[in-house]
Every structure is written in C-alpha cells, then in structure tokens.
C-alpha cells in the first residue's frame, strides 16, 4: 500500500474527477471495442458478454452508460459491417489459431 | 552542444553529442484501440528480466490507465509541467501535417528537454528532468482501476463488497517500454558515458561495468524508463530482449525474433521490427516494411510525446474515442488524420493490420495479393468494401513466415432478422 492516502487537493490525482469529454466519446468507445473484437473473430453473444462483464471496465462502463439495447444495436451494426469476414493465418502451409 | 536533425520535430535541435545513427533501428507500433490492460506483456517482461532481489519496483514494460495513472506516478504531467515552466505558453507546433518524411508533423516551435537552458542548473546539467520519489516508483497502477477502501480507512476493503472506483468518463490503456530513442535523454545525461546505442539495431543499453549509479539517466529520461537498483547501486533499463532480436533464441531458427512483451500480447496490439535508416537519421524508404508503412505511408502510428525531443522509436495508433486535444498533446499534430484513416481503413491498411501478432519472427517485408470483392456494405454512413486479399509476411532471410487470408463469410443472422436481407 502507498505511504499516504491520495490527496484530493493534488491536481495530479485524478481518481473520481470528471474530465470534459465530447458527448459521443462513450458511444465511440463502444463502437471501437465492438469493431475490434468482431474483426478478431468474436460473435455477437460473446461480445455482449464482454460488455456485460464488470472486469472489462471500459466496455462495461459504456454498457452501463448507454444501456443494453444501445450496445446490442452497436454490436449488430458492427457485425453487419465486419462480421462477414474471418481472417485465417497459414504458417508453412498450416492453418494456425488467430 | 551539437546540432542534430529531429524529423519528429521537423527541425534542427540541440543535443550534447554529434549525430550517429544505427544501420537499422529497433522500432514498434502499439495499437491502443486494442489494449485491454490484461498486463500479460508486463508479466512476460518481469518474469524474464526483473525478477531478482533489488528489482521489485522495476517494470521495464508497463501498462497504465490514462489519464488517471502513470508509472512512475505522474511522470508525463511532471515533465510537461517542467517544459512549460521553461518556455511558458510557447510549447506549440506550426506548419501542417504533410508527406514530407523530414517533417511529417509540421514543426515544433517549443523547447525540448535538451533546449530548456534557463532551467538547466547547475551548469553541468545537460537535460531537463527530475528524479521520481520512491513512492512514485513503488505502486504501479495504484488508484488507476483498482479497488480502494473507504476514504480515511487505509488497508481495508469495503465490508459490503469490493467496489471499483469508476471513471465516469473516457480513459484508455497506454502500454510502454523504453523507446530506444534516436537521441536518448538517458545517454545524453550520463557523465560516465556508460550508456550506448548499438550501431547494428539502435538498442540503447547501460554498460553495467561502467555505471556508477549517479542516476543522471533516471533523472533525464523523460519517459522514466531507466531504473535504479539499490542493492547493486547501478541503473538498469529495458534491453529490448536483444538476444531475441539477434536471432539467438533457440526457437527463432537464427532469425530475428520480437521481444517477450510483443510476443505475449493478448490484445494483438503490438508489432515490432527493425527499420532501415538513412545517413541523416530519417527512415530509409522501405515501402513494404510494415512499420514504415504504418508510420510514413498510412500515417496511422504516431510517436509518444514527440515534443520531448528524444525522437522515440515507439509509435502508437491513437485511441479513437479520446478527446482530440488530449491526444494532440500526447502524440502531436498528426492525430486527426491518423484516426480518420484508422477508423475507415483502406484495403492495404486492413491487410497490414492482420500482420500484428501472427508470428514471433520479425517481419521485414509484406506483400498484399489482391483477391475478389466479398461484399459491400455501409458502416456509420460510409461505404465499406471487403476483399479477399492475402497478406504475406517475409522474414530477414526473404522466406515467407506466414500468410493471412479472408475466409468465406460466417455470418450468423440473429433470429429476429431471420427473414430480412
Ligand atoms: S526512453 Fe528513456 S531510457 Fe529509453 S532510450 Fe529514450 S531516454 Fe533512454
Ligand atoms: S498484453 Fe497486449 S493487450 Fe494485454 S496489456 Fe499488454 S499490450 Fe495490452
């Protein structure tokens, strides 16, 4: 543990401080996670599971802020765009796990 | 002081030594959009290099939550503040982002850590910096994402269950290692000349026999990637897993292999290589080297805090969701173009993004074999066309390492859309 508690008057300690963000930042973050993971091969069910899991703080924050319906629709939209491809790697003629 | 050319800044810059460039330079691209802070990279490094007594506080590779955290705590805020103090309100860029490889981000008109004369005291000081406190080193990730007890009650967890402190706004994970800078601050500051840059690959090392532990390098590295070891009284830093880079790892078959932190990356966000250098310190044109492509052609990968002046060789694809002003401070003026291109990748960029983490061997060249169109759609108001292209990666010996291709669609339509197209 650190030697002292965080000092709320210390400008470097930002925990709990709201920073200005454009209103779309959280939606954009949700889109990025959805697109990246679908391109990595996730399906809709697993991706929604990731958003629902509090361990993934960023994705889960977006889930809570936007609600399940909005996240589902983002996932569906990204599956429509990127879900049609599966990237396969072949090393020396063998197919390998992505 | 000598004058050297810093292409990140688009201008000449003062540096304590004359310019000398390696034949090839160790460099890497991290795609922040994919990092999930699993810390596998951090542990891969720790378990390889810094598991001994006296190294407990050392994390040569680390991942921190921005803007909340840092290792050591507050490192970037502190150095930015020092620079601003040295040159109040004038740490600005001018010009435009362009295709000129000698000034791709325009020009930085402020002062670097080597140029802040007013603040360099005593007169023997060559680089602007500061020594982090033990406390700042000792608690990586503290108060970033981890649970803390109720206020005022230290060493306790919440009785009613652990509660994560929540960031109510944007944040992202910044993975960091030593940047094996072209103009290293650590090397510039060392009074014993114990730090050197290898001519073959640009890796920056501390000569453990020459070092006397003055910690000038710890003070001078703006990224805080040199660490002092109390029980040997010598400074240590990331060695870029040089035996792997040299192809000495038995697994590599004699071919250059990426570092441990790269190879371990779960998020598949890391790509590392060795780029060809020109005699003037700019990158030699090497159109089909994936790093050259990402930095100089697609321009989606940008240096971390280029304004510090060390010409770091770590490049980042910035996170798409973070306010642009914050990103411009961190990655310079190229942010808007980088995000625009990354968010709507063209055919070649999409193929090159597939090269990340498919093999542990270093890719020296890639080739894209164009295939037929698979489908066309619109995504967020833009037309998106996906092709069955094949990306082929070649190693140093010119032999194919692997190829990635696109397979037929595996789209499973949700039940509620079963009767729609
Ligand atoms: S990041 Fe720091 S330690 Fe690494 S080469 Fe640059 S100045 Fe030296
Ligand atoms: S292993 Fe990769 S995804 Fe995991 S924390 Fe490190 S950089 Fe991020």
Coordinates of C-alpha atoms and ligand atoms in Angstrom, one line a residue:
Chain A
X1 CA 0.0 0.0 0.0
X2 CA 1.2 3.6 -0.6
X3 CA 2.5 5.6 2.3
X4 CA -0.3 8.1 2.3
X5 CA -3.9 8.4 1.1
X6 CA -4.5 10.2 -2.2
X7 CA -4.8 13.9 -1.6
X8 CA -8.0 15.3 -3.2
X9 CA -6.3 18.7 -3.5
X10 CA -3.4 17.3 -5.5
X11 CA -4.1 18.2 -9.1
X12 CA -2.2 15.1 -10.3
X13 CA -4.6 12.8 -8.5
X14 CA -7.5 12.4 -10.9
X15 CA -9.4 9.5 -9.5
X16 CA -13.1 10.4 -9.2
X17 CA -12.6 13.6 -11.2
X18 CA -14.8 14.1 -14.2
X19 CA -12.9 15.2 -17.2
X20 CA -14.5 17.1 -20.1
X21 CA -15.4 14.8 -23.0
X22 CA -17.5 15.3 -26.0
X23 CA -20.8 13.6 -25.6
X24 CA -20.1 11.0 -28.2
X25 CA -16.9 9.7 -26.5
X26 CA -18.5 6.8 -24.8
X27 CA -20.5 5.7 -27.8
X28 CA -17.3 5.9 -29.9
X29 CA -15.5 3.8 -27.3
X30 CA -18.3 1.2 -27.6
X31 CA -18.0 1.2 -31.4
X32 CA -14.3 0.7 -31.2
X33 CA -14.5 -2.3 -28.9
X34 CA -17.2 -3.9 -31.0
X35 CA -15.4 -3.4 -34.3
X36 CA -12.0 -4.6 -33.0
X37 CA -13.4 -7.7 -31.3
X38 CA -15.6 -8.7 -34.2
X39 CA -12.6 -8.3 -36.5
X40 CA -10.7 -10.6 -34.1
X41 CA -13.4 -13.2 -34.6
X42 CA -15.9 -12.7 -31.7
X43 CA -19.6 -13.4 -32.3
X44 CA -22.4 -11.2 -31.0
X45 CA -23.1 -13.3 -28.0
X46 CA -19.6 -13.3 -26.7
X47 CA -19.1 -9.7 -27.4
X48 CA -22.3 -8.7 -25.4
X49 CA -20.9 -10.9 -22.6
X50 CA -17.7 -8.8 -22.6
X51 CA -19.7 -5.6 -22.4
X52 CA -21.7 -7.1 -19.5
X53 CA -18.7 -8.1 -17.5
X54 CA -17.6 -5.5 -15.0
X55 CA -14.0 -6.8 -15.2
X56 CA -13.6 -5.0 -18.6
X57 CA -14.1 -1.6 -17.0
X58 CA -14.1 0.4 -20.2
X59 CA -16.6 -1.8 -22.2
X60 CA -18.7 -2.2 -19.1
X61 CA -18.8 1.5 -18.4
X62 CA -20.2 2.0 -21.9
X63 CA -22.7 -0.7 -21.3
X64 CA -24.0 0.9 -18.2
X65 CA -23.9 4.4 -19.6
X66 CA -25.7 3.6 -22.9
X67 CA -27.9 0.6 -21.8
X68 CA -28.1 -2.9 -23.2
X69 CA -30.3 -2.0 -26.1
X70 CA -27.9 0.6 -27.5
X71 CA -25.0 -1.8 -27.1
X72 CA -26.8 -4.6 -28.9
X73 CA -27.6 -2.3 -31.7
X74 CA -23.9 -1.2 -31.9
X75 CA -22.9 -4.8 -32.0
X76 CA -25.4 -5.7 -34.7
X77 CA -24.3 -2.8 -36.8
X78 CA -20.6 -3.8 -36.5
X79 CA -21.4 -7.4 -37.3
X80 CA -23.2 -6.2 -40.4
X81 CA -20.1 -4.4 -41.4
X82 CA -17.3 -6.7 -40.2
X83 CA -18.9 -9.9 -39.2
X84 CA -18.7 -11.3 -42.7
X85 CA -15.0 -12.0 -42.7
X86 CA -12.8 -14.4 -40.9
X87 CA -9.1 -13.9 -41.1
X88 CA -7.1 -17.1 -41.3
X89 CA -3.4 -17.4 -40.9
X90 CA -1.3 -20.1 -42.5
X91 CA 2.3 -20.7 -41.3
X92 CA 4.3 -23.0 -43.6
X93 CA 1.0 -24.3 -45.1
X94 CA -0.6 -25.0 -41.8
X95 CA -3.6 -23.1 -40.5
X96 CA -2.9 -21.5 -37.1
X97 CA -5.1 -20.1 -34.4
X98 CA -5.7 -16.3 -34.8
Chain B
X1 CA 26.3 21.1 -27.7
X2 CA 25.9 19.8 -31.2
X3 CA 23.1 20.4 -33.6
X4 CA 21.1 17.4 -34.9
X5 CA 18.1 17.0 -37.1
X6 CA 15.0 15.7 -35.4
X7 CA 12.4 14.6 -38.0
X8 CA 9.6 14.3 -35.4
X9 CA 10.0 18.0 -34.7
X10 CA 10.7 18.9 -38.3
X11 CA 13.7 21.0 -37.4
X12 CA 17.2 21.0 -36.0
X13 CA 17.7 20.6 -32.3
X14 CA 20.5 20.9 -29.8
X15 CA 21.9 17.7 -28.4
X16 CA 25.0 17.1 -26.3
X17 CA 26.6 14.7 -28.8
X18 CA 27.0 14.7 -32.6
X19 CA 24.5 12.7 -34.6
X20 CA 25.3 9.0 -35.1
X21 CA 22.7 6.6 -36.5
X22 CA 22.4 2.9 -36.5
X23 CA 22.1 0.8 -39.7
X24 CA 18.7 -0.4 -38.6
X25 CA 16.6 0.9 -35.7
X26 CA 14.6 -1.1 -33.2
X27 CA 11.0 0.3 -33.5
X28 CA 7.5 -0.7 -32.7
X29 CA 3.8 0.2 -33.2
X30 CA 1.2 -0.3 -30.5
X31 CA -2.4 -0.1 -31.4
X32 CA -4.1 1.4 -28.3
X33 CA -7.5 0.7 -29.7
X34 CA -6.9 -3.0 -28.9
X35 CA -5.2 -2.9 -25.5
X36 CA -7.4 -4.4 -22.7
X37 CA -4.8 -3.9 -19.9
X38 CA -4.5 -7.6 -19.2
X39 CA -0.9 -6.9 -18.2
X40 CA 0.4 -10.1 -19.9
X41 CA 3.2 -8.1 -21.6
X42 CA 4.1 -6.6 -18.2
X43 CA 4.4 -10.0 -16.6
X44 CA 6.3 -11.5 -19.6
X45 CA 9.0 -8.9 -19.2
X46 CA 9.0 -9.1 -15.4
X47 CA 9.4 -12.9 -15.4
X48 CA 12.2 -12.7 -18.0
X49 CA 14.4 -9.7 -16.8
X50 CA 13.4 -8.2 -13.4
X51 CA 12.5 -11.0 -11.0
X52 CA 15.6 -10.7 -8.8
X53 CA 16.2 -9.1 -5.5
X54 CA 16.5 -5.4 -5.8
X55 CA 14.4 -5.3 -8.9
X56 CA 11.0 -5.4 -7.2
X57 CA 10.0 -1.9 -8.2
X58 CA 11.1 -2.3 -11.8
X59 CA 8.6 -2.7 -14.6
X60 CA 10.6 -2.2 -17.8
X61 CA 7.3 -2.9 -19.7
X62 CA 4.2 -1.5 -18.0
X63 CA 0.6 -0.6 -18.9
X64 CA -1.0 2.4 -17.3
X65 CA -4.5 3.9 -17.4
X66 CA -4.6 7.3 -19.0
X67 CA -5.3 10.0 -17.9
X68 CA -5.5 8.7 -14.4
X69 CA -2.3 6.9 -13.9
X70 CA 1.3 6.5 -14.7
X71 CA 4.4 4.6 -13.8
X72 CA 6.2 6.2 -12.0
X73 CA 3.2 8.1 -10.9
X74 CA 2.5 11.4 -12.8
X75 CA 5.7 11.1 -14.9
X76 CA 4.3 12.8 -18.0
X77 CA 2.4 15.5 -16.2
X78 CA 5.6 16.4 -14.3
X79 CA 7.8 16.6 -17.3
X80 CA 5.2 18.5 -19.3
X81 CA 4.9 21.0 -16.5
X82 CA 8.7 21.4 -16.3
X83 CA 8.9 22.1 -20.0
X84 CA 6.0 24.6 -19.8
X85 CA 7.8 26.3 -16.9
X86 CA 10.9 26.6 -19.1
X87 CA 9.0 28.1 -22.0
X88 CA 5.7 29.3 -20.7
X89 CA 2.8 29.0 -23.1
X90 CA 5.0 28.6 -26.1
X91 CA 5.2 24.8 -26.5
X92 CA 3.4 24.9 -29.8
X93 CA 3.5 23.4 -33.3
X94 CA 3.3 25.2 -36.6
X95 CA 3.0 24.2 -40.2
X96 CA 1.0 21.3 -41.4
X97 CA 1.0 17.5 -41.4
X98 CA 2.4 16.5 -44.8
X99 CA 4.0 13.8 -46.8
X100 CA 7.5 15.2 -46.3
X101 CA 9.4 12.4 -44.4
X102 CA 11.7 15.1 -42.9
X103 CA 8.8 17.0 -41.3
X104 CA 5.7 14.8 -41.4
X105 CA 4.0 16.6 -38.4
X106 CA 4.9 20.2 -39.3
X107 CA 7.3 21.9 -36.9
X108 CA 7.6 22.0 -33.2
X109 CA 8.5 25.6 -32.1
X110 CA 8.8 25.0 -28.4
X111 CA 11.7 23.8 -26.3
X112 CA 12.8 20.2 -25.9
X113 CA 14.4 18.7 -22.8
X114 CA 17.8 19.5 -24.3
X115 CA 17.0 23.1 -25.0
X116 CA 15.4 24.4 -21.8
X117 CA 18.6 26.2 -20.9
X118 CA 17.0 28.5 -18.3
X119 CA 16.1 25.5 -16.3
X120 CA 19.3 23.6 -16.6
X121 CA 21.1 24.1 -13.3
X122 CA 23.7 23.5 -12.2
X123 CA 25.6 24.3 -15.4
X124 CA 26.8 20.7 -15.7
X125 CA 23.1 19.6 -16.2
X126 CA 22.6 18.6 -19.8
X127 CA 18.9 17.5 -19.8
X128 CA 15.8 18.8 -18.2
X129 CA 14.3 16.2 -15.9
X130 CA 13.5 15.1 -12.4
X131 CA 14.1 12.2 -10.1
X132 CA 10.8 10.4 -9.2
X133 CA 10.4 9.6 -5.5
X134 CA 10.5 6.0 -4.2
X135 CA 6.7 6.2 -3.6
X136 CA 6.1 7.2 -7.2
X137 CA 8.0 4.1 -8.4
X138 CA 6.7 1.7 -5.8
X139 CA 3.0 1.4 -6.6
X140 CA 2.4 0.9 -10.3
X141 CA -1.3 1.2 -11.2
X142 CA -2.2 2.5 -7.8
X143 CA -5.6 4.2 -7.8
X144 CA -5.9 3.7 -11.5
X145 CA -8.5 0.9 -11.8
X146 CA -8.1 -1.0 -8.6
X147 CA -10.4 -1.2 -5.6
X148 CA -9.6 1.1 -2.6
X149 CA -11.1 1.0 0.8
X150 CA -13.5 3.6 2.1
X151 CA -11.9 7.1 2.5
X152 CA -9.9 7.5 5.6
X153 CA -9.7 3.8 6.4
X154 CA -6.4 2.6 4.9
X155 CA -5.5 -1.1 4.5
X156 CA -9.2 -2.1 4.4
X157 CA -11.5 -3.3 1.8
X158 CA -15.2 -2.4 1.7
X159 CA -17.1 -4.6 4.1
X160 CA -20.1 -4.7 1.9
X161 CA -18.1 -6.0 -1.1
X162 CA -15.3 -4.6 -3.1
X163 CA -16.3 -1.6 -5.1
X164 CA -14.3 -0.5 -8.1
X165 CA -13.7 3.3 -8.3
X166 CA -15.3 4.3 -11.5
X167 CA -14.1 6.7 -14.1
X168 CA -17.2 8.4 -15.2
X169 CA -15.7 9.4 -18.5
X170 CA -13.2 8.3 -21.2
X171 CA -10.0 6.5 -20.4
X172 CA -7.5 4.2 -22.2
X173 CA -4.6 2.0 -21.6
X174 CA -1.1 3.1 -22.5
X175 CA 1.4 0.3 -22.8
X176 CA 5.0 1.4 -22.6
X177 CA 8.6 0.2 -22.8
X178 CA 11.9 2.1 -23.4
X179 CA 11.6 3.8 -26.8
X180 CA 15.3 3.2 -27.7
X181 CA 15.3 6.8 -28.7
X182 CA 17.3 8.2 -31.6
X183 CA 18.5 11.0 -29.3
X184 CA 18.3 9.3 -25.9
X185 CA 18.0 11.6 -22.9
X186 CA 19.5 8.9 -20.7
X187 CA 22.6 8.6 -22.8
X188 CA 23.0 12.4 -23.1
X189 CA 22.9 12.9 -19.3
X190 CA 25.4 10.2 -18.3
X191 CA 28.6 11.7 -17.0
X192 CA 30.4 8.3 -17.3
X193 CA 29.4 7.6 -20.9
X194 CA 28.1 4.3 -19.6
X195 CA 25.1 4.3 -21.9
X196 CA 25.4 3.5 -25.5
X197 CA 23.3 2.9 -28.6
X198 CA 24.2 -0.2 -30.7
X199 CA 25.2 0.6 -34.2
X200 CA 23.5 -2.5 -35.6
X201 CA 20.0 -2.1 -34.2
X202 CA 19.8 1.2 -32.3
X203 CA 19.1 -0.6 -29.0
X204 CA 20.1 1.6 -26.0
X205 CA 21.9 -0.2 -23.2
X206 CA 23.5 0.7 -19.9
X207 CA 27.1 -0.8 -19.6
X208 CA 26.8 -2.4 -16.2
X209 CA 30.5 -2.3 -15.6
X210 CA 30.9 1.5 -16.3
X211 CA 27.8 2.6 -14.5
X212 CA 28.4 4.1 -11.0
X213 CA 24.8 4.7 -10.2
X214 CA 24.7 8.5 -10.4
X215 CA 21.1 8.3 -11.6
X216 CA 21.5 11.1 -14.1
X217 CA 19.9 8.9 -16.7
X218 CA 16.9 8.2 -14.4
X219 CA 16.5 12.0 -14.0
X220 CA 16.9 12.7 -17.7
X221 CA 14.8 10.0 -19.4
X222 CA 11.5 11.9 -19.9
X223 CA 9.7 8.6 -20.2
X224 CA 11.2 7.3 -16.9
X225 CA 12.4 4.1 -18.4
X226 CA 15.7 3.8 -16.6
X227 CA 15.5 2.5 -13.1
X228 CA 18.0 2.4 -10.2
X229 CA 18.7 -0.8 -8.4
X230 CA 19.5 -0.2 -4.8
X231 CA 21.3 -3.4 -4.0
X232 CA 23.8 -3.2 -6.8
X233 CA 23.9 0.6 -7.0
X234 CA 23.6 0.5 -10.7
X235 CA 21.0 1.7 -13.1
X236 CA 19.1 -0.8 -15.4
X237 CA 16.8 -0.5 -18.3
X238 CA 14.9 -2.4 -21.0
X239 CA 17.4 -4.3 -23.1
X240 CA 14.9 -4.8 -26.0
X241 CA 15.3 -8.6 -25.4
X242 CA 18.4 -8.3 -27.6
X243 CA 19.3 -12.0 -27.7
X244 CA 15.9 -12.5 -29.5
X245 CA 16.5 -9.5 -31.8
X246 CA 19.8 -11.1 -32.7
X247 CA 18.1 -14.4 -33.6
X248 CA 19.9 -16.2 -30.7
X249 CA 16.8 -17.6 -29.2
X250 CA 16.7 -21.3 -30.0
X251 CA 13.1 -21.0 -31.1
X252 CA 13.9 -18.5 -33.7
X253 CA 15.9 -20.7 -36.1
X254 CA 18.6 -18.0 -36.2
X255 CA 16.1 -15.3 -37.4
X256 CA 15.4 -12.0 -35.6
X257 CA 12.5 -12.5 -33.2
X258 CA 10.3 -10.0 -31.5
X259 CA 10.7 -9.1 -27.8
X260 CA 8.9 -11.0 -25.0
X261 CA 6.3 -8.3 -24.4
X262 CA 5.4 -8.2 -28.0
X263 CA 5.1 -11.9 -28.4
X264 CA 2.9 -12.3 -25.3
X265 CA 0.3 -9.6 -26.3
X266 CA -3.2 -11.0 -25.8
X267 CA -4.9 -8.0 -27.5
X268 CA -2.7 -8.5 -30.6
X269 CA -1.9 -4.8 -30.5
X270 CA 1.9 -4.9 -30.9
X271 CA 4.1 -5.1 -33.9
X272 CA 7.9 -4.7 -33.7
X273 CA 10.6 -4.6 -36.2
X274 CA 13.9 -3.2 -37.4
X275 CA 13.7 -0.2 -39.8
X276 CA 16.3 0.8 -42.3
X277 CA 17.9 4.2 -41.6
X278 CA 19.3 6.9 -43.9
X279 CA 22.6 8.5 -43.2
X280 CA 20.7 11.7 -42.0
X281 CA 18.7 9.8 -39.3
X282 CA 15.4 9.7 -41.2
X283 CA 13.9 6.3 -42.1
X284 CA 15.0 5.0 -45.5
X285 CA 12.2 4.4 -47.8
X286 CA 11.2 0.8 -47.4
X287 CA 7.6 0.8 -48.7
X288 CA 6.7 -2.7 -47.8
X289 CA 8.2 -2.8 -44.3
X290 CA 5.0 -2.8 -42.1
X291 CA 6.4 -0.3 -39.7
X292 CA 7.5 2.1 -42.5
X293 CA 4.0 1.7 -44.0
X294 CA 2.2 2.4 -40.7
X295 CA 4.3 5.4 -39.8
X296 CA 5.1 7.0 -43.1
X297 CA 2.6 5.9 -45.7
X298 CA -0.7 5.2 -43.8
X299 CA 0.5 7.6 -41.1
X300 CA -1.8 5.9 -38.5
X301 CA 1.0 5.4 -36.0
X302 CA 2.5 8.4 -34.1
X303 CA 5.4 9.0 -31.7
X304 CA 4.7 9.3 -28.0
X305 CA 5.3 12.9 -26.8
X306 CA 7.5 13.9 -29.7
X307 CA 7.9 17.4 -28.1
X308 CA 10.3 15.9 -25.5
X309 CA 12.9 15.8 -28.3
X310 CA 14.4 12.3 -27.9
X311 CA 12.9 11.0 -31.2
X312 CA 11.4 8.0 -29.5
X313 CA 11.0 4.8 -31.7
X314 CA 7.8 3.7 -30.2
X315 CA 4.7 4.6 -32.3
X316 CA 1.0 4.4 -31.3
X317 CA -2.2 4.2 -33.2
X318 CA -4.2 6.6 -31.0
X319 CA -7.5 5.6 -29.4
X320 CA -10.4 6.7 -31.4
X321 CA -12.7 7.8 -28.6
X322 CA -10.5 10.1 -26.7
X323 CA -10.8 14.0 -26.9
X324 CA -8.5 15.2 -29.6
X325 CA -6.8 17.9 -27.6
X326 CA -5.6 15.3 -25.1
X327 CA -4.3 13.1 -27.9
X328 CA -2.6 16.0 -29.7
X329 CA -0.7 16.8 -26.6
X330 CA 0.4 13.2 -26.3
X331 CA 1.0 12.3 -30.0
X332 CA 1.5 15.6 -31.7
X333 CA -0.4 17.2 -34.6
X334 CA -0.9 14.0 -36.7
X335 CA -3.8 12.7 -34.6
X336 CA -6.8 13.7 -36.6
X337 CA -5.5 12.2 -39.9
X338 CA -4.4 9.1 -38.1
X339 CA -7.8 8.5 -36.5
X340 CA -9.7 9.2 -39.7
X341 CA -7.6 6.7 -41.6
X342 CA -7.7 4.0 -38.9
X343 CA -11.4 4.3 -38.4
X344 CA -12.1 3.7 -42.1
X345 CA -9.2 1.5 -43.2
X346 CA -8.5 1.1 -46.9
X347 CA -7.6 -2.3 -48.4
X348 CA -3.9 -2.2 -47.7
X349 CA -4.2 -0.9 -44.2
X350 CA -6.7 -3.6 -43.4
X351 CA -4.2 -6.2 -44.7
X352 CA -1.3 -4.8 -42.8
X353 CA -3.4 -4.7 -39.5
X354 CA -3.6 -8.5 -40.0
X355 CA 0.2 -8.8 -39.6
X356 CA 0.1 -8.0 -35.9
X357 CA 0.9 -11.0 -33.7
X358 CA 0.6 -13.8 -36.2
X359 CA 4.2 -14.8 -35.7
X360 CA 7.0 -14.2 -33.2
X361 CA 9.5 -13.6 -36.0
X362 CA 10.2 -10.0 -37.1
X363 CA 8.6 -9.1 -40.4
X364 CA 11.0 -7.4 -42.8
X365 CA 8.6 -7.1 -45.8
X366 CA 5.0 -7.8 -46.6
X367 CA 3.1 -8.3 -49.8
X368 CA -0.7 -7.9 -50.4
X369 CA -2.1 -10.2 -53.1
X370 CA -5.4 -8.7 -54.2
X371 CA -8.4 -11.1 -54.3
X372 CA -12.0 -10.7 -55.3
X373 CA -14.6 -8.5 -53.6
X374 CA -16.5 -10.4 -51.0
X375 CA -19.2 -7.9 -50.0
X376 CA -20.0 -4.3 -49.8
X377 CA -21.9 -2.5 -47.1
X378 CA -22.3 0.8 -45.4
X379 CA -21.0 1.4 -41.9
X380 CA -21.7 4.6 -40.0
X381 CA -22.6 6.4 -43.1
X382 CA -19.6 5.3 -45.1
X383 CA -19.2 2.7 -47.9
X384 CA -17.2 -0.3 -46.8
X385 CA -15.9 -2.9 -49.3
X386 CA -14.3 -6.1 -48.1
X387 CA -12.0 -8.1 -50.4
X388 CA -10.5 -11.5 -50.1
X389 CA -6.9 -10.2 -50.0
X390 CA -4.0 -12.2 -48.8
X391 CA -1.3 -10.5 -46.7
X392 CA 2.1 -12.4 -46.8
X393 CA 4.9 -11.7 -44.3
X394 CA 8.6 -12.3 -45.1
X395 CA 11.5 -12.6 -42.7
X396 CA 15.0 -11.3 -42.8
X397 CA 16.1 -14.2 -44.9
X398 CA 13.4 -13.4 -47.5
X399 CA 11.5 -16.5 -46.7
X400 CA 7.7 -16.4 -46.2
X401 CA 6.8 -16.5 -42.5
X402 CA 3.1 -16.7 -42.8
X403 CA 0.1 -15.5 -44.9
X404 CA -3.3 -14.4 -43.7
X405 CA -6.3 -14.5 -45.9
X406 CA -10.0 -13.9 -45.6
X407 CA -12.4 -16.9 -45.5
X408 CA -15.9 -17.1 -46.7
X409 CA -18.4 -15.3 -44.5
X410 CA -19.5 -17.0 -41.3
X411 CA -22.3 -14.5 -40.6
X412 CA -24.9 -15.9 -38.4
X413 CA -28.1 -13.9 -38.7
X414 CA -29.8 -13.1 -35.4
X415 CA -33.2 -14.9 -35.1
X416 CA -35.2 -11.6 -35.1
X417 CA -33.7 -10.7 -38.6
X418 CA -34.2 -14.2 -40.0
X419 CA -36.5 -13.0 -42.8
X420 CA -34.6 -9.9 -43.8
X421 CA -31.7 -9.4 -46.1
Ligands
LIG1 S1 13.0 6.0 -23.5 FE1 14.4 6.9 -21.9 S2 15.7 5.1 -21.3 FE2 14.8 4.6 -23.3 S3 16.3 5.4 -24.8 FE3 14.8 7.0 -24.5 S4 15.7 8.3 -23.0 FE4 16.8 6.4 -22.8
LIG2 S1 -0.6 -7.9 -23.4 FE1 -1.3 -6.5 -25.1 S2 -3.5 -6.3 -24.6 FE2 -2.5 -7.1 -22.7 S3 -2.0 -5.2 -21.5 FE3 -0.2 -5.8 -22.8 S4 -0.4 -4.5 -24.6 FE4 -2.4 -4.5 -23.6

